[in-house]
Amino acid sequence: MPEPIVQVRGLTKTYESGAAAARALDGVNLDVHAGEVMLLMGPSGSGKTTLISIMGCILRASSGSVRIKGREITGLKEKQLPRIRLDNIGFVFQGFNLFPTLTSSENVEIGLDLKGVRVRQRKQRARALLDSVGLSDKYDAFPADLSGGQKQRVAIARALAGDPGIILADEPTAALDSVTGRTVMDMMRKLAKDRGRAVVVVSHDGRVMEYADRVVHIEDGKILNGGTH
Ligand SMILES: Nc1ncnc2c1ncn2[C@@H]1O[C@H](COP(=O)(O)OP(=O)(O)O)[C@@H](O)[C@H]1O
Ligand SMILES: [Mg+2]
């Protein structure tokens, strides 16, 4: 087995909100390998979003270890995380998180802008990505003028803009009809198989299972099976 591209060990997360502190993750161990599609399944509130947000450098852990390409990220300062994220992670948010005042193309270009890619190249890349998700006629449309499936595809194009090694998608098919859901999962699978990307998909949609190499179950912040080999 090659070194996992993401290695999670003894990860805990406690949200300090209000009077009660809630433990959302409790001793999670998980390996994700390049070239695989891993499906993370679990009931609502089981810690799925929390886990991939920490893996995606969007949220900080309370304790434990997360290594991305061998580099420990849990000890890093808050302000160091965006760089790691930009270099390694494509994150597809539950509910898209598109900027409402930006067009599809501009939404896809944002990460490239942060990376310092010039405007011409940025536009070219955004258009190629939007073409690849079947949105060639929507470059200049605003999110409000797109259907749920179209917004999701813009969100996926945005996640892929920086050509990340790790793609984390939070319920990417939840808002989609079954045909669009299949298109999205086909894309995810291609990224893993043709491009060697590591893909983690959070879902409680059983239809997603057939696209996964591995299914990991989480409940009450604990991995039930098969997080590591
Ligand atoms: N920002 C937050 N503040 C406090 N508690 C939170 C926050 N986000 C999630 N939680 C709690 O953490 C637990 C796990 O949530 P989450 O990771 O969103 O689960 P899932 O994605 O599986 O539905 C839940 O009990 C949830 O209420
Ligand atoms: Mg969630």
PDB file of N, CA, C and O in Angstrom, residues 64-95:
ATOM      1  N   GLY A  64      -5.599  15.374  17.765  1.00  0.00           N
ATOM      2  CA  GLY A  64      -5.344  14.314  16.798  1.00  0.00           C
ATOM      3  C   GLY A  64      -4.500  14.822  15.646  1.00  0.00           C
ATOM      4  O   GLY A  64      -4.008  15.952  15.676  1.00  0.00           O
ATOM      5  N   SER A  65      -4.336  13.978  14.654  1.00  0.00           N
ATOM      6  CA  SER A  65      -3.403  14.257  13.569  1.00  0.00           C
ATOM      7  C   SER A  65      -4.075  14.152  12.206  1.00  0.00           C
ATOM      8  O   SER A  65      -4.855  13.239  11.959  1.00  0.00           O
ATOM      9  N   VAL A  66      -3.787  15.109  11.347  1.00  0.00           N
ATOM     10  CA  VAL A  66      -4.196  15.018   9.945  1.00  0.00           C
ATOM     11  C   VAL A  66      -2.968  15.324   9.100  1.00  0.00           C
ATOM     12  O   VAL A  66      -2.367  16.405   9.236  1.00  0.00           O
ATOM     13  N   ARG A  67      -2.588  14.370   8.264  1.00  0.00           N
ATOM     14  CA  ARG A  67      -1.460  14.595   7.359  1.00  0.00           C
ATOM     15  C   ARG A  67      -1.959  14.644   5.925  1.00  0.00           C
ATOM     16  O   ARG A  67      -2.709  13.763   5.500  1.00  0.00           O
ATOM     17  N   ILE A  68      -1.545  15.656   5.216  1.00  0.00           N
ATOM     18  CA  ILE A  68      -1.865  15.771   3.800  1.00  0.00           C
ATOM     19  C   ILE A  68      -0.557  15.660   3.039  1.00  0.00           C
ATOM     20  O   ILE A  68       0.352  16.467   3.250  1.00  0.00           O
ATOM     21  N   LYS A  69      -0.430  14.640   2.210  1.00  0.00           N
ATOM     22  CA  LYS A  69       0.835  14.328   1.526  1.00  0.00           C
ATOM     23  C   LYS A  69       1.984  14.306   2.515  1.00  0.00           C
ATOM     24  O   LYS A  69       3.050  14.869   2.261  1.00  0.00           O
ATOM     25  N   GLY A  70       1.725  13.703   3.674  1.00  0.00           N
ATOM     26  CA  GLY A  70       2.780  13.540   4.670  1.00  0.00           C
ATOM     27  C   GLY A  70       2.991  14.736   5.578  1.00  0.00           C
ATOM     28  O   GLY A  70       3.715  14.654   6.557  1.00  0.00           O
ATOM     29  N   ARG A  71       2.345  15.843   5.274  1.00  0.00           N
ATOM     30  CA  ARG A  71       2.550  17.044   6.076  1.00  0.00           C
ATOM     31  C   ARG A  71       1.462  17.210   7.130  1.00  0.00           C
ATOM     32  O   ARG A  71       0.270  17.229   6.807  1.00  0.00           O
ATOM     33  N   GLU A  72       1.906  17.338   8.384  1.00  0.00           N
ATOM     34  CA  GLU A  72       0.954  17.501   9.488  1.00  0.00           C
ATOM     35  C   GLU A  72       0.325  18.889   9.415  1.00  0.00           C
ATOM     36  O   GLU A  72       1.030  19.893   9.347  1.00  0.00           O
ATOM     37  N   ILE A  73      -0.995  18.935   9.421  1.00  0.00           N
ATOM     38  CA  ILE A  73      -1.650  20.251   9.306  1.00  0.00           C
ATOM     39  C   ILE A  73      -2.331  20.706  10.591  1.00  0.00           C
ATOM     40  O   ILE A  73      -2.714  21.867  10.704  1.00  0.00           O
ATOM     41  N   THR A  74      -2.481  19.801  11.564  1.00  0.00           N
ATOM     42  CA  THR A  74      -3.259  20.201  12.739  1.00  0.00           C
ATOM     43  C   THR A  74      -2.548  21.244  13.594  1.00  0.00           C
ATOM     44  O   THR A  74      -3.192  22.018  14.284  1.00  0.00           O
ATOM     45  N   GLY A  75      -1.230  21.282  13.544  1.00  0.00           N
ATOM     46  CA  GLY A  75      -0.510  22.257  14.361  1.00  0.00           C
ATOM     47  C   GLY A  75      -0.331  23.603  13.683  1.00  0.00           C
ATOM     48  O   GLY A  75       0.190  24.540  14.277  1.00  0.00           O
ATOM     49  N   LEU A  76      -0.768  23.699  12.442  1.00  0.00           N
ATOM     50  CA  LEU A  76      -0.528  24.927  11.694  1.00  0.00           C
ATOM     51  C   LEU A  76      -1.396  26.079  12.207  1.00  0.00           C
ATOM     52  O   LEU A  76      -2.466  25.870  12.756  1.00  0.00           O
ATOM     53  N   LYS A  77      -0.906  27.284  11.986  1.00  0.00           N
ATOM     54  CA  LYS A  77      -1.696  28.459  12.348  1.00  0.00           C
ATOM     55  C   LYS A  77      -2.862  28.605  11.367  1.00  0.00           C
ATOM     56  O   LYS A  77      -2.760  28.252  10.197  1.00  0.00           O
ATOM     57  N   GLU A  78      -3.938  29.175  11.892  1.00  0.00           N
ATOM     58  CA  GLU A  78      -5.148  29.405  11.100  1.00  0.00           C
ATOM     59  C   GLU A  78      -4.831  30.031   9.736  1.00  0.00           C
ATOM     60  O   GLU A  78      -5.349  29.623   8.708  1.00  0.00           O
ATOM     61  N   LYS A  79      -3.940  30.995   9.733  1.00  0.00           N
ATOM     62  CA  LYS A  79      -3.678  31.721   8.490  1.00  0.00           C
ATOM     63  C   LYS A  79      -2.834  30.937   7.493  1.00  0.00           C
ATOM     64  O   LYS A  79      -2.683  31.338   6.339  1.00  0.00           O
ATOM     65  N   GLN A  80      -2.258  29.803   7.946  1.00  0.00           N
ATOM     66  CA  GLN A  80      -1.497  28.957   7.012  1.00  0.00           C
ATOM     67  C   GLN A  80      -2.396  28.005   6.239  1.00  0.00           C
ATOM     68  O   GLN A  80      -1.995  27.458   5.216  1.00  0.00           O
ATOM     69  N   LEU A  81      -3.601  27.800   6.749  1.00  0.00           N
ATOM     70  CA  LEU A  81      -4.468  26.779   6.157  1.00  0.00           C
ATOM     71  C   LEU A  81      -4.943  27.096   4.731  1.00  0.00           C
ATOM     72  O   LEU A  81      -4.960  26.213   3.879  1.00  0.00           O
ATOM     73  N   PRO A  82      -5.324  28.344   4.448  1.00  0.00           N
ATOM     74  CA  PRO A  82      -5.808  28.617   3.088  1.00  0.00           C
ATOM     75  C   PRO A  82      -4.813  28.231   1.993  1.00  0.00           C
ATOM     76  O   PRO A  82      -5.202  27.742   0.935  1.00  0.00           O
ATOM     77  N   ARG A  83      -3.536  28.415   2.266  1.00  0.00           N
ATOM     78  CA  ARG A  83      -2.516  28.068   1.271  1.00  0.00           C
ATOM     79  C   ARG A  83      -2.494  26.551   1.016  1.00  0.00           C
ATOM     80  O   ARG A  83      -2.437  26.103  -0.128  1.00  0.00           O
ATOM     81  N   ILE A  84      -2.530  25.785   2.094  1.00  0.00           N
ATOM     82  CA  ILE A  84      -2.534  24.320   1.966  1.00  0.00           C
ATOM     83  C   ILE A  84      -3.771  23.902   1.182  1.00  0.00           C
ATOM     84  O   ILE A  84      -3.726  23.026   0.318  1.00  0.00           O
ATOM     85  N   ARG A  85      -4.891  24.533   1.534  1.00  0.00           N
ATOM     86  CA  ARG A  85      -6.148  24.213   0.863  1.00  0.00           C
ATOM     87  C   ARG A  85      -6.055  24.519  -0.634  1.00  0.00           C
ATOM     88  O   ARG A  85      -6.395  23.696  -1.473  1.00  0.00           O
ATOM     89  N   LEU A  86      -5.578  25.704  -0.933  1.00  0.00           N
ATOM     90  CA  LEU A  86      -5.463  26.146  -2.325  1.00  0.00           C
ATOM     91  C   LEU A  86      -4.576  25.198  -3.139  1.00  0.00           C
ATOM     92  O   LEU A  86      -4.849  24.918  -4.301  1.00  0.00           O
ATOM     93  N   ASP A  87      -3.527  24.710  -2.516  1.00  0.00           N
ATOM     94  CA  ASP A  87      -2.564  23.860  -3.236  1.00  0.00           C
ATOM     95  C   ASP A  87      -3.027  22.412  -3.391  1.00  0.00           C
ATOM     96  O   ASP A  87      -2.547  21.710  -4.271  1.00  0.00           O
ATOM     97  N   ASN A  88      -3.911  21.960  -2.510  1.00  0.00           N
ATOM     98  CA  ASN A  88      -4.196  20.516  -2.479  1.00  0.00           C
ATOM     99  C   ASN A  88      -5.649  20.097  -2.594  1.00  0.00           C
ATOM    100  O   ASN A  88      -5.928  18.961  -2.959  1.00  0.00           O
ATOM    101  N   ILE A  89      -6.558  20.989  -2.226  1.00  0.00           N
ATOM    102  CA  ILE A  89      -7.934  20.561  -1.982  1.00  0.00           C
ATOM    103  C   ILE A  89      -8.919  21.219  -2.942  1.00  0.00           C
ATOM    104  O   ILE A  89      -8.864  22.431  -3.162  1.00  0.00           O
ATOM    105  N   GLY A  90      -9.829  20.427  -3.461  1.00  0.00           N
ATOM    106  CA  GLY A  90     -11.008  20.969  -4.134  1.00  0.00           C
ATOM    107  C   GLY A  90     -12.211  20.594  -3.294  1.00  0.00           C
ATOM    108  O   GLY A  90     -12.451  19.421  -3.049  1.00  0.00           O
ATOM    109  N   PHE A  91     -12.944  21.578  -2.824  1.00  0.00           N
ATOM    110  CA  PHE A  91     -14.037  21.305  -1.889  1.00  0.00           C
ATOM    111  C   PHE A  91     -15.376  21.663  -2.529  1.00  0.00           C
ATOM    112  O   PHE A  91     -15.584  22.790  -2.959  1.00  0.00           O
ATOM    113  N   VAL A  92     -16.255  20.679  -2.590  1.00  0.00           N
ATOM    114  CA  VAL A  92     -17.607  20.936  -3.092  1.00  0.00           C
ATOM    115  C   VAL A  92     -18.530  21.001  -1.876  1.00  0.00           C
ATOM    116  O   VAL A  92     -18.750  20.001  -1.207  1.00  0.00           O
ATOM    117  N   PHE A  93     -19.016  22.187  -1.601  1.00  0.00           N
ATOM    118  CA  PHE A  93     -19.817  22.398  -0.396  1.00  0.00           C
ATOM    119  C   PHE A  93     -21.235  21.886  -0.562  1.00  0.00           C
ATOM    120  O   PHE A  93     -21.813  21.955  -1.657  1.00  0.00           O
ATOM    121  N   GLN A  94     -21.769  21.421   0.561  1.00  0.00           N
ATOM    122  CA  GLN A  94     -23.190  21.103   0.612  1.00  0.00           C
ATOM    123  C   GLN A  94     -23.914  22.437   0.403  1.00  0.00           C
ATOM    124  O   GLN A  94     -23.635  23.416   1.083  1.00  0.00           O
ATOM    125  N   GLY A  95     -24.808  22.512  -0.580  1.00  0.00           N
ATOM    126  CA  GLY A  95     -25.487  23.789  -0.813  1.00  0.00           C
ATOM    127  C   GLY A  95     -24.665  24.772  -1.622  1.00  0.00           C
ATOM    128  O   GLY A  95     -24.916  25.969  -1.597  1.00  0.00           O
TER     129      GLY A  95
END
